[in-house]
Coordinates of N, CA and C in Angstrom, one line a residue:
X665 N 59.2 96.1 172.1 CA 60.4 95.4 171.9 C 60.3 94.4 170.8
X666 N 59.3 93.1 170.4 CA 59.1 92.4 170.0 C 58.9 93.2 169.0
X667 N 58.8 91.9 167.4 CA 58.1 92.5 166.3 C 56.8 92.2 166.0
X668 N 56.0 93.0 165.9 CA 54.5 93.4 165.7 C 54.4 92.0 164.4
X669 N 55.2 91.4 163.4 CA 55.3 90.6 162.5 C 55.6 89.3 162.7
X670 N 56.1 88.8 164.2 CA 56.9 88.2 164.1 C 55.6 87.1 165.0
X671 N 55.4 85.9 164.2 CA 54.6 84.9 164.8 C 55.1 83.7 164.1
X672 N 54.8 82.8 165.5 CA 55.0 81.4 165.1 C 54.2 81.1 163.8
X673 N 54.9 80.5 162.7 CA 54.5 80.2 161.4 C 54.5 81.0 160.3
X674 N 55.2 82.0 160.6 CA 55.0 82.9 159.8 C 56.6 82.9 158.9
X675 N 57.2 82.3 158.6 CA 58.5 82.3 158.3 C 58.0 81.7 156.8
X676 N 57.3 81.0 156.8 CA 57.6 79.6 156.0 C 58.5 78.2 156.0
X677 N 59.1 78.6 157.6 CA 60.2 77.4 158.1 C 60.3 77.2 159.4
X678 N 59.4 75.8 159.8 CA 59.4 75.9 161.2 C 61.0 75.6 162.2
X679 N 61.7 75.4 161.7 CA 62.6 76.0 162.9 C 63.1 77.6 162.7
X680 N 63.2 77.9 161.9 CA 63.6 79.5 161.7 C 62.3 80.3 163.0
X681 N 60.9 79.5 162.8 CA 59.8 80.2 163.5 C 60.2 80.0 164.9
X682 N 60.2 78.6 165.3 CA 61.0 78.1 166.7 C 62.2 79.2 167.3
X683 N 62.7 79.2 166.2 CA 63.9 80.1 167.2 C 63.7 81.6 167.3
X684 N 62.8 81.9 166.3 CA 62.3 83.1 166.7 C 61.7 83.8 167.9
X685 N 60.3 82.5 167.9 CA 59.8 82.7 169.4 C 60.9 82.4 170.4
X686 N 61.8 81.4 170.2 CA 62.7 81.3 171.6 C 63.8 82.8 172.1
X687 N 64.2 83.5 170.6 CA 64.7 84.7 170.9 C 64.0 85.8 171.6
X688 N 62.8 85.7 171.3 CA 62.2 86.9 172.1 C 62.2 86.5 173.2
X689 N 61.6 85.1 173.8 CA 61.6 84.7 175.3 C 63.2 85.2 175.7
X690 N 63.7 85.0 175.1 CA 65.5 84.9 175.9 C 65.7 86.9 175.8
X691 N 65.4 87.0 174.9 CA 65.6 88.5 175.2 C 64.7 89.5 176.3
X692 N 63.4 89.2 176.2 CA 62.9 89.3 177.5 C 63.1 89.1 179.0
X693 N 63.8 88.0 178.7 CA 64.5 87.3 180.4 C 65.8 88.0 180.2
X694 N 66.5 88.3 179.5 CA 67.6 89.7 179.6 C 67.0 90.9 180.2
X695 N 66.3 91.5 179.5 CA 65.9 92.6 179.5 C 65.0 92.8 181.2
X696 N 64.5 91.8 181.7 CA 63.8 91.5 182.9 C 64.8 91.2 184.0
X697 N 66.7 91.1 183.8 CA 67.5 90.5 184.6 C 67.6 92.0 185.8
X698 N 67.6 91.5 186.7 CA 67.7 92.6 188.2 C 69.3 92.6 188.8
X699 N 70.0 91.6 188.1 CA 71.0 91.7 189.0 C 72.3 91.5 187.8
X700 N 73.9 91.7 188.2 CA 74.7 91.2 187.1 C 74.7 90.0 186.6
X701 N 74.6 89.0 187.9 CA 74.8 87.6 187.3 C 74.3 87.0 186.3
X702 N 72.8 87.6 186.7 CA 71.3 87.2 185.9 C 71.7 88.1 184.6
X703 N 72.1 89.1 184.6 CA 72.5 89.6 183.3 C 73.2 89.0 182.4
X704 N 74.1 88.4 182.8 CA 75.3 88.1 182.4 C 74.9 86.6 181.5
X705 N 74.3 85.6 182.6 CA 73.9 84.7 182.3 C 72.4 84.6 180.8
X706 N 71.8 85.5 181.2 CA 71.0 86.0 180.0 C 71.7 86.4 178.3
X707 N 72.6 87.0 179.0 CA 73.2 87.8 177.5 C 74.1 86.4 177.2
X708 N 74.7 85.4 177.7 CA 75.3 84.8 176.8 C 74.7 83.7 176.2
X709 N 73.2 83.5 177.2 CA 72.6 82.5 176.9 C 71.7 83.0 174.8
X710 N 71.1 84.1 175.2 CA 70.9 85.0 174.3 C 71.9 85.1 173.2
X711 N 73.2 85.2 173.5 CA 74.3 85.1 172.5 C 74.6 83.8 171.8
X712 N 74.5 82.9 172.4 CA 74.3 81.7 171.9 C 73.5 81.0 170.9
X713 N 72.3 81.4 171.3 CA 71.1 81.3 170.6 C 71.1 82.1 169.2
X714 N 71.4 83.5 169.6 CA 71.3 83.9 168.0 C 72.9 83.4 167.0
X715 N 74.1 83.3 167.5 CA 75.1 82.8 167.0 C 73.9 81.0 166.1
X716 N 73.7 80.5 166.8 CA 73.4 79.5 166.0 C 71.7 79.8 165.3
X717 N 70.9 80.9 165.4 CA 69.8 80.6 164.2 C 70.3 81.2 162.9
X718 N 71.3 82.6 163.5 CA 71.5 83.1 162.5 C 73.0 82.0 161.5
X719 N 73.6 80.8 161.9 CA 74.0 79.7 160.6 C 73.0 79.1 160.6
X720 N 71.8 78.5 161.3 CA 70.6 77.8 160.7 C 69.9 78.4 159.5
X721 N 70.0 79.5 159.7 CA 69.3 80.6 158.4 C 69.9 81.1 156.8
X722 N 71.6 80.6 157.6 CA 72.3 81.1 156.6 C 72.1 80.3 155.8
X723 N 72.6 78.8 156.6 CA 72.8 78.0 155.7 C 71.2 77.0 155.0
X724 N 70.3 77.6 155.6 CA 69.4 77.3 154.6 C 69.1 78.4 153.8
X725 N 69.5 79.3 153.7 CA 69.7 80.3 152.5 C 70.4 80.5 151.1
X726 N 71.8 79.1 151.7 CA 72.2 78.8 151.1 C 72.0 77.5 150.4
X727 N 71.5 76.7 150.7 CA 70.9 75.6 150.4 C 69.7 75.8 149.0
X728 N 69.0 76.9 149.2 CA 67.9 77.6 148.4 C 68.5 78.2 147.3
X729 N 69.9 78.6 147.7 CA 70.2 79.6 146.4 C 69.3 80.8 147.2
X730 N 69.0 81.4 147.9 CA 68.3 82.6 148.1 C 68.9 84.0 147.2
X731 N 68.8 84.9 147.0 CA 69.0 85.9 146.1 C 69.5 87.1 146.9
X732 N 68.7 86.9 148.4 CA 69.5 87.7 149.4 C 70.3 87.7 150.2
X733 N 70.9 86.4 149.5 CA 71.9 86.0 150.7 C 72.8 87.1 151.2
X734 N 73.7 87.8 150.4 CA 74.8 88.3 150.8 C 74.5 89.4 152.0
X735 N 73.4 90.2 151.2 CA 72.5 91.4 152.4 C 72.8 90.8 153.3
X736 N 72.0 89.8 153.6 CA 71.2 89.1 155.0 C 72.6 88.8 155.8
X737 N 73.2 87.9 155.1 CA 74.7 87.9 155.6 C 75.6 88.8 156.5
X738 N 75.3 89.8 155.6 CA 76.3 91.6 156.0 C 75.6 91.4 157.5
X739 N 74.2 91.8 157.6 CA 73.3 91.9 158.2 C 73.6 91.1 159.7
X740 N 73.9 90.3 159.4 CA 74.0 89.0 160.4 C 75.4 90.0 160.7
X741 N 76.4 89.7 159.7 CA 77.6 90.0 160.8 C 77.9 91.2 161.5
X742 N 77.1 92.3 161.2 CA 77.0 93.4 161.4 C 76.3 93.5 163.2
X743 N 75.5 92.4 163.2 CA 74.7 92.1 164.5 C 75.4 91.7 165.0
X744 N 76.1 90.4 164.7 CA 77.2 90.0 165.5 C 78.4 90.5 166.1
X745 N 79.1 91.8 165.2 CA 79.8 92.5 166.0 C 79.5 93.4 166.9
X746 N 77.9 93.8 167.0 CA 77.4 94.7 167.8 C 77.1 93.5 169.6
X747 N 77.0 92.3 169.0 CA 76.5 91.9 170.1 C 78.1 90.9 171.0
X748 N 79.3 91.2 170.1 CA 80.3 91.0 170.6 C 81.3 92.0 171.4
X749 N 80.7 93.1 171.0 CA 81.1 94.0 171.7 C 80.2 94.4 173.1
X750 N 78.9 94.3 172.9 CA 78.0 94.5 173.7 C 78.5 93.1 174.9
X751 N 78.9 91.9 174.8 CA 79.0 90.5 175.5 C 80.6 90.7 176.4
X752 N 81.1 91.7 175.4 CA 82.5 92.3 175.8 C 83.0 93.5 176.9
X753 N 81.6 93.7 176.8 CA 81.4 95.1 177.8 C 80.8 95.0 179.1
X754 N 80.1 93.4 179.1 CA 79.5 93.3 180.7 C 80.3 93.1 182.0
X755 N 81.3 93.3 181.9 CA 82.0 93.2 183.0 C 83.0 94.8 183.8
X756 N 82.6 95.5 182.8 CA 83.0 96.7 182.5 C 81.7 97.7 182.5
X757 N 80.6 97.4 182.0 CA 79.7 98.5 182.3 C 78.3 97.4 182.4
X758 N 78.7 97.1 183.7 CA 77.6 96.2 184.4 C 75.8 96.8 184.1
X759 N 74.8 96.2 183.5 CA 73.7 96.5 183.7 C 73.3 97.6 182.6
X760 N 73.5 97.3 181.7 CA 73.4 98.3 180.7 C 72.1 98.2 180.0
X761 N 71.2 98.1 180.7 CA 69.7 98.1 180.2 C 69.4 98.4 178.7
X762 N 69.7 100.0 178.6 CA 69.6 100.7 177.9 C 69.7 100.1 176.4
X763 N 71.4 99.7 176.4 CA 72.1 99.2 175.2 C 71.4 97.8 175.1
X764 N 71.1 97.0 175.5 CA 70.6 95.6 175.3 C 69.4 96.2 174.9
X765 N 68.5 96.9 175.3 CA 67.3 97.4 174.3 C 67.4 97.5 173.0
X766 N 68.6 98.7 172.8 CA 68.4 99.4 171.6 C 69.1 98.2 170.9
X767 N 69.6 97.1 171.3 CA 70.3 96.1 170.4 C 69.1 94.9 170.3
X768 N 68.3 95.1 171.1 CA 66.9 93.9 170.9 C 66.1 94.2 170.0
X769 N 65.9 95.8 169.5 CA 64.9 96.6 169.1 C 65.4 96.3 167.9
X770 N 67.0 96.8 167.7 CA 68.0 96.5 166.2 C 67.2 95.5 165.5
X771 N 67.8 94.3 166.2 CA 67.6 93.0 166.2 C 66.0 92.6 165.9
X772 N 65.0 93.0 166.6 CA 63.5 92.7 165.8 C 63.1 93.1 164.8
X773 N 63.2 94.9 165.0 CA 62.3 96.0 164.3 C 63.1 96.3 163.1
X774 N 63.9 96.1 163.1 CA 65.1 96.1 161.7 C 65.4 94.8 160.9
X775 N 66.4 94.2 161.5 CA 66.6 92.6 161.4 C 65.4 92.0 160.8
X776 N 64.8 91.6 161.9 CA 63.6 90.4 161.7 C 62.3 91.3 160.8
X777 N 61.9 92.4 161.0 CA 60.9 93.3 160.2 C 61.1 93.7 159.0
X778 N 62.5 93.3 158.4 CA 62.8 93.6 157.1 C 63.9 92.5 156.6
X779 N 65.2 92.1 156.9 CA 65.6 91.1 156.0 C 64.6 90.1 155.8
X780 N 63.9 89.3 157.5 CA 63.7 88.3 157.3 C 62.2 88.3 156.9
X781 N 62.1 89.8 156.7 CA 60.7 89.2 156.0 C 60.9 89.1 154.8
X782 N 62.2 89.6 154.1 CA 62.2 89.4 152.9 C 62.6 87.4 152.6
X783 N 63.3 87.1 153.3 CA 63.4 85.7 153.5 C 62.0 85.0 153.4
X784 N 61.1 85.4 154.5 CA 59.9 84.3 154.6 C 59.0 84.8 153.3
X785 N 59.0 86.0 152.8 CA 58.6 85.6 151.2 C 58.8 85.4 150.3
X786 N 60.2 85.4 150.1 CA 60.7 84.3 149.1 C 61.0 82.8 149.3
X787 N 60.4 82.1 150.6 CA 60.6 80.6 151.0 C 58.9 80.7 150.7
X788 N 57.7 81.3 151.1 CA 56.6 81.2 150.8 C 56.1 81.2 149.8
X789 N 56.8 81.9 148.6 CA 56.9 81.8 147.2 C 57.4 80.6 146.7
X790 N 58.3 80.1 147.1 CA 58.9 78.8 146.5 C 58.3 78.0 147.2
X791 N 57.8 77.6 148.7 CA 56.7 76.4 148.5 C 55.7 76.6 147.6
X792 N 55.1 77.8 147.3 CA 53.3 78.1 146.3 C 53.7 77.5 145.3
X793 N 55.0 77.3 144.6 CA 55.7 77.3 143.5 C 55.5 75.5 143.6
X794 N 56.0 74.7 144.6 CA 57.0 73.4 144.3 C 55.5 73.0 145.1
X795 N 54.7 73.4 145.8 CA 53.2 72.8 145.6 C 52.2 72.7 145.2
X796 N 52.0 73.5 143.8 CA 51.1 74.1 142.6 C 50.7 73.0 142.3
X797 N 50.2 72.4 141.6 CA 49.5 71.6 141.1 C 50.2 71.1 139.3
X798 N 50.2 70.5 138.8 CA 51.0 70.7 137.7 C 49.6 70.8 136.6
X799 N 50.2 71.7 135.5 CA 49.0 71.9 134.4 C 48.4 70.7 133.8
X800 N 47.2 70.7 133.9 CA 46.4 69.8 133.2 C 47.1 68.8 131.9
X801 N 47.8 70.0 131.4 CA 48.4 69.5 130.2 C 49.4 68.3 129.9
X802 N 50.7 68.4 130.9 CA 51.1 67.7 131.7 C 50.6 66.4 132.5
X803 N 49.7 66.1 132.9 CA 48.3 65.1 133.4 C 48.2 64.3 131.9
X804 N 47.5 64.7 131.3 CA 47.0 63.9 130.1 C 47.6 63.8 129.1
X805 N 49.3 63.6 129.6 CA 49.9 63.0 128.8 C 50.2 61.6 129.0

């Protein structure tokens, strides 16, 4: 379920990392729910969570000028309507294991294994960049 990529510090941004690990805990405790309530209460807690990393992410994307923003964006909303309909449906098709997988899986092995890793190398690139050392040349002036 998790991404094989996905570790604390590996972002280049420790709250983007923070809420990473906290998504997988929260998706797990979905995915581990036995009954509706616990389901219920998982998927919105889960809903929550990603509603707010994914504007923590945006908006430091936008703050950077990132290059990918718009993608990443699409990306996001594209998730979001999956997981609004999926949040829409629990009262109507109680316990849907299945679909919260294939929407957790979306969400790691797609999402986080490819936009954001395009994100964390272009923030890892701009720290190498803004903590280089400045040329000698520069110095002994």
């Amino acid at each position: 379920m998790a991404s094989k990529k996905l570790h604390t510090g590996q972002s280049g941004d420790s709250t983007i990392d923070a809420q990473h690990d906290a998504l997988i805990v929260r998706s797990r405790r979905l995915l581990a729910a036995t009954d509706q309530t616990m389901l219920t209460l998982c998927a919105m807690d889960l809903y929550q969570h990603i509603r707010e990393h994914f504007a923590d992410e945006e908006r430091l994307m936008r703050k950077l000028k990132y290059p990918g923003l718009k993608a990443h964006v699409d990306q996001h909303q594209g998730l979001i309507l999956k997981l609004n309909a999926m949040v829409k449906n629990l009262s109507i098709e109680p316990n849907k294991n299945v679909a919260w997988s294939s929407f957790i899986s979306d969400l790691t092995r797609n999402h986080i294994d490819t936009y954001d890793e395009l994100l964390s190398a272009f923030l890892k690139q701009r720290k190498a960049v803004i903590t280089q050392d400045p040329p000698k040349s520069l110095i002994a002036q």
